[in-house]
CSV table of C-alpha atoms in Angstrom, one decimal:
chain,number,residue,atom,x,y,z
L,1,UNK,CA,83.6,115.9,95.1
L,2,UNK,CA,84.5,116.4,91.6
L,3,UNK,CA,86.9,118.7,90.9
L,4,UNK,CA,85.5,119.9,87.5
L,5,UNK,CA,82.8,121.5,89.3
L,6,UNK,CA,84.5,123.7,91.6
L,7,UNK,CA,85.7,127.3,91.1
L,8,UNK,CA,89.6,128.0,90.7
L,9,UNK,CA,89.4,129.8,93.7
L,10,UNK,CA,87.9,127.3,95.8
L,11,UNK,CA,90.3,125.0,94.4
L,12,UNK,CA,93.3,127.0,95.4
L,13,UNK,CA,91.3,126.8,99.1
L,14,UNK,CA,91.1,123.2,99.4
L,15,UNK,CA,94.1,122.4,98.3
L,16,UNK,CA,96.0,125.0,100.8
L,17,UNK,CA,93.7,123.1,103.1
L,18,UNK,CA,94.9,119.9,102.6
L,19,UNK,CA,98.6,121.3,102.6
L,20,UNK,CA,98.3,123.1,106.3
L,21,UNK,CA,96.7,119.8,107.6
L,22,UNK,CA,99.6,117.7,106.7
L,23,UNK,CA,101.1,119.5,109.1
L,24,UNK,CA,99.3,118.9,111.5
L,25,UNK,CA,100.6,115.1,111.9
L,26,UNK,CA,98.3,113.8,108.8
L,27,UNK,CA,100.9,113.2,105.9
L,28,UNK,CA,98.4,111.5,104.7
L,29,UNK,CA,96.4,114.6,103.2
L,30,UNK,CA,100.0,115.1,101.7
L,31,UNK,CA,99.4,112.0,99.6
L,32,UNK,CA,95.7,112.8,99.0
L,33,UNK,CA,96.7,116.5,98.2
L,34,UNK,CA,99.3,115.5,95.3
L,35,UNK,CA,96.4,112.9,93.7
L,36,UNK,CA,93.8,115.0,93.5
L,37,UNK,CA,95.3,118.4,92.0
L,38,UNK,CA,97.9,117.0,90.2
L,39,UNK,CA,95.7,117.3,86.9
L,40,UNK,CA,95.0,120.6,88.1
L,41,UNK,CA,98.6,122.0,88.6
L,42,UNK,CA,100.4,120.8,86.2
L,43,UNK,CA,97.6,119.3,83.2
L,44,UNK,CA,95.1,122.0,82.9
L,45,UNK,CA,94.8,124.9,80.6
L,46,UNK,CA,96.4,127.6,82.7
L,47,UNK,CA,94.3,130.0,84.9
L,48,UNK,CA,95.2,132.5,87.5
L,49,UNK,CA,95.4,130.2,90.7
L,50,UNK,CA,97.3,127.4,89.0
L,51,UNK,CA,101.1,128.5,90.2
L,52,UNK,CA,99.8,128.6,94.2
L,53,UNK,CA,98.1,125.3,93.4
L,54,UNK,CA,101.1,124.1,91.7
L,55,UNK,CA,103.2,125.1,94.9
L,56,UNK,CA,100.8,123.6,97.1
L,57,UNK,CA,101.2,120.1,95.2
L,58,UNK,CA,104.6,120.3,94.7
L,59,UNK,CA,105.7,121.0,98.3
L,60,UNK,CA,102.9,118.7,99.4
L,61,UNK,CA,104.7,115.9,97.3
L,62,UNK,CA,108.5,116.3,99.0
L,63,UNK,CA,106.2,116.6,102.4
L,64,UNK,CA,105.1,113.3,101.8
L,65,UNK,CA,107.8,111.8,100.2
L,66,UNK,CA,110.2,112.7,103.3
L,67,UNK,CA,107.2,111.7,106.0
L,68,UNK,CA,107.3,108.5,103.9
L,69,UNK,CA,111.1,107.8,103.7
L,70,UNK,CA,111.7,108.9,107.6
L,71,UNK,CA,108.7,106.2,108.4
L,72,UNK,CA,110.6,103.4,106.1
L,73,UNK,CA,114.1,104.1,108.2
L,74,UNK,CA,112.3,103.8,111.4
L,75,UNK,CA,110.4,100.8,110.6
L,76,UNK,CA,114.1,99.3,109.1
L,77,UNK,CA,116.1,100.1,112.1
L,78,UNK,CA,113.4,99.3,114.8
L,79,UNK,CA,112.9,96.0,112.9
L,80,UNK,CA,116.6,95.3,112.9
L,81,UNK,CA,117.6,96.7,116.1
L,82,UNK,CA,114.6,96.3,118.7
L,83,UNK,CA,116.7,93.6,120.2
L,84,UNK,CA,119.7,95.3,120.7
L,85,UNK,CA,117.3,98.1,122.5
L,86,UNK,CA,116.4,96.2,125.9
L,87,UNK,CA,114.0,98.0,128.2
L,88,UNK,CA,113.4,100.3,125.4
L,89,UNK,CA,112.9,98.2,122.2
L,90,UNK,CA,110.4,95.9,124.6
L,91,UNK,CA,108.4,99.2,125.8
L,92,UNK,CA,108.2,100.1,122.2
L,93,UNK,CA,106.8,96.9,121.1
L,94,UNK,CA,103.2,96.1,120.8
L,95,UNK,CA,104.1,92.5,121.3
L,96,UNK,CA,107.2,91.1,122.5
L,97,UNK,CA,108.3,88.3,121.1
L,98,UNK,CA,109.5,84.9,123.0
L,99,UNK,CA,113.0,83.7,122.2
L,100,UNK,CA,116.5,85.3,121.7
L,101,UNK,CA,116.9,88.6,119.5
Protein backbone atom coordinates (compact mmCIF):
# COMPACT_ATOMS: atom_id res chain seq x y z
CA UNK A 1 0.00 0.00 0.00
CA UNK A 2 1.48 3.32 -0.62
CA UNK A 3 0.93 5.63 1.77
CA UNK A 4 0.97 8.76 -0.59
CA UNK A 5 -2.23 7.62 -1.83
CA UNK A 6 -4.32 7.32 1.06
CA UNK A 7 -6.44 10.04 2.75
CA UNK A 8 -5.19 11.67 6.24
CA UNK A 9 -8.08 10.14 7.66
CA UNK A 10 -7.61 6.80 6.62
CA UNK A 11 -4.24 7.14 7.64
CA UNK A 12 -5.01 8.11 11.19
CA UNK A 13 -7.28 4.65 10.91
CA UNK A 14 -4.66 2.34 9.99
CA UNK A 15 -2.34 3.43 12.03
CA UNK A 16 -4.68 3.33 15.31
CA UNK A 17 -5.13 -0.08 13.80
CA UNK A 18 -1.87 -1.20 13.92
CA UNK A 19 -1.39 0.40 17.51
CA UNK A 20 -4.67 -1.62 19.18
CA UNK A 21 -3.24 -4.81 17.52
CA UNK A 22 0.03 -4.63 19.26
CA UNK A 23 -1.89 -5.23 21.96
CA UNK A 24 -3.19 -7.89 21.24
CA UNK A 25 0.24 -10.01 21.68
CA UNK A 26 1.69 -8.74 18.05
CA UNK A 27 4.50 -6.23 18.99
CA UNK A 28 5.34 -6.82 15.92
CA UNK A 29 2.75 -4.33 14.21
CA UNK A 30 4.51 -1.96 16.97
CA UNK A 31 7.60 -2.24 14.81
CA UNK A 32 5.76 -2.12 11.50
CA UNK A 33 3.56 0.84 12.93
CA UNK A 34 6.69 3.15 13.76
CA UNK A 35 8.31 2.30 9.97
CA UNK A 36 5.64 3.09 8.10
CA UNK A 37 4.17 6.51 9.58
CA UNK A 38 7.16 7.81 10.80
CA UNK A 39 7.46 10.06 7.55
CA UNK A 40 4.05 10.81 8.21
CA UNK A 41 4.13 11.99 11.95
CA UNK A 42 6.99 13.64 12.25
CA UNK A 43 8.25 14.54 8.23
CA UNK A 44 5.22 15.78 6.52
CA UNK A 45 3.81 19.13 6.01
CA UNK A 46 1.42 19.38 8.86
CA UNK A 47 -2.34 18.42 8.50
CA UNK A 48 -5.14 17.92 10.87
CA UNK A 49 -4.59 14.12 11.83
CA UNK A 50 -0.80 14.37 12.21
CA UNK A 51 -0.67 14.92 16.22
CA UNK A 52 -2.99 11.49 16.81
CA UNK A 53 -0.80 9.90 14.18
CA UNK A 54 2.17 11.21 15.89
CA UNK A 55 0.89 9.74 19.27
CA UNK A 56 0.05 6.58 17.68
CA UNK A 57 3.82 6.23 16.50
CA UNK A 58 5.35 7.49 19.33
CA UNK A 59 3.68 5.28 21.88
CA UNK A 60 3.83 2.49 19.37
CA UNK A 61 7.75 2.98 19.49
CA UNK A 62 8.26 2.74 23.58
CA UNK A 63 5.51 -0.33 23.08
CA UNK A 64 8.01 -1.91 21.05
CA UNK A 65 11.01 -0.86 22.45
CA UNK A 66 9.91 -2.30 26.04
CA UNK A 67 8.34 -5.72 24.28
CA UNK A 68 11.84 -5.84 22.79
CA UNK A 69 14.00 -5.15 25.92
CA UNK A 70 11.67 -7.56 28.26
CA UNK A 71 12.25 -10.39 25.33
CA UNK A 72 16.25 -9.67 25.38
CA UNK A 73 16.25 -10.19 29.55
CA UNK A 74 14.31 -13.32 29.13
CA UNK A 75 16.28 -14.75 26.48
CA UNK A 76 19.61 -13.58 28.82
CA UNK A 77 18.47 -15.06 32.01
CA UNK A 78 16.78 -18.29 30.50
CA UNK A 79 20.07 -18.68 28.48
CA UNK A 80 22.24 -18.27 31.62
CA UNK A 81 20.04 -19.83 34.19
CA UNK A 82 17.98 -22.81 32.49
CA UNK A 83 20.36 -25.02 34.35
CA UNK A 84 20.09 -23.81 37.58
CA UNK A 85 16.02 -24.21 36.77
CA UNK A 86 15.67 -28.21 37.02
CA UNK A 87 12.17 -29.56 36.20
CA UNK A 88 11.36 -26.15 35.14
CA UNK A 89 14.27 -24.92 32.82
CA UNK A 90 14.04 -28.69 31.12
CA UNK A 91 10.01 -28.25 30.63
CA UNK A 92 10.77 -24.93 29.18
CA UNK A 93 13.27 -26.11 26.68
CA UNK A 94 12.51 -27.17 23.19
CA UNK A 95 15.57 -29.36 23.44
CA UNK A 96 17.39 -30.41 26.37
CA UNK A 97 20.73 -30.64 26.08
CA UNK A 98 23.07 -33.76 27.08
CA UNK A 99 25.85 -33.04 29.57
CA UNK A 100 26.22 -30.93 32.82
CA UNK A 101 24.78 -27.23 33.04
Amino acid sequence: MNLERVSNEEKLQLCRKYYLGGFLALPFLWLVNVVWFFRAAFLAPPFGEQPRIKSYVLRSALGAALWGLGLGVWVGLFQSRRGQWGALGDALSFTQPMGEP
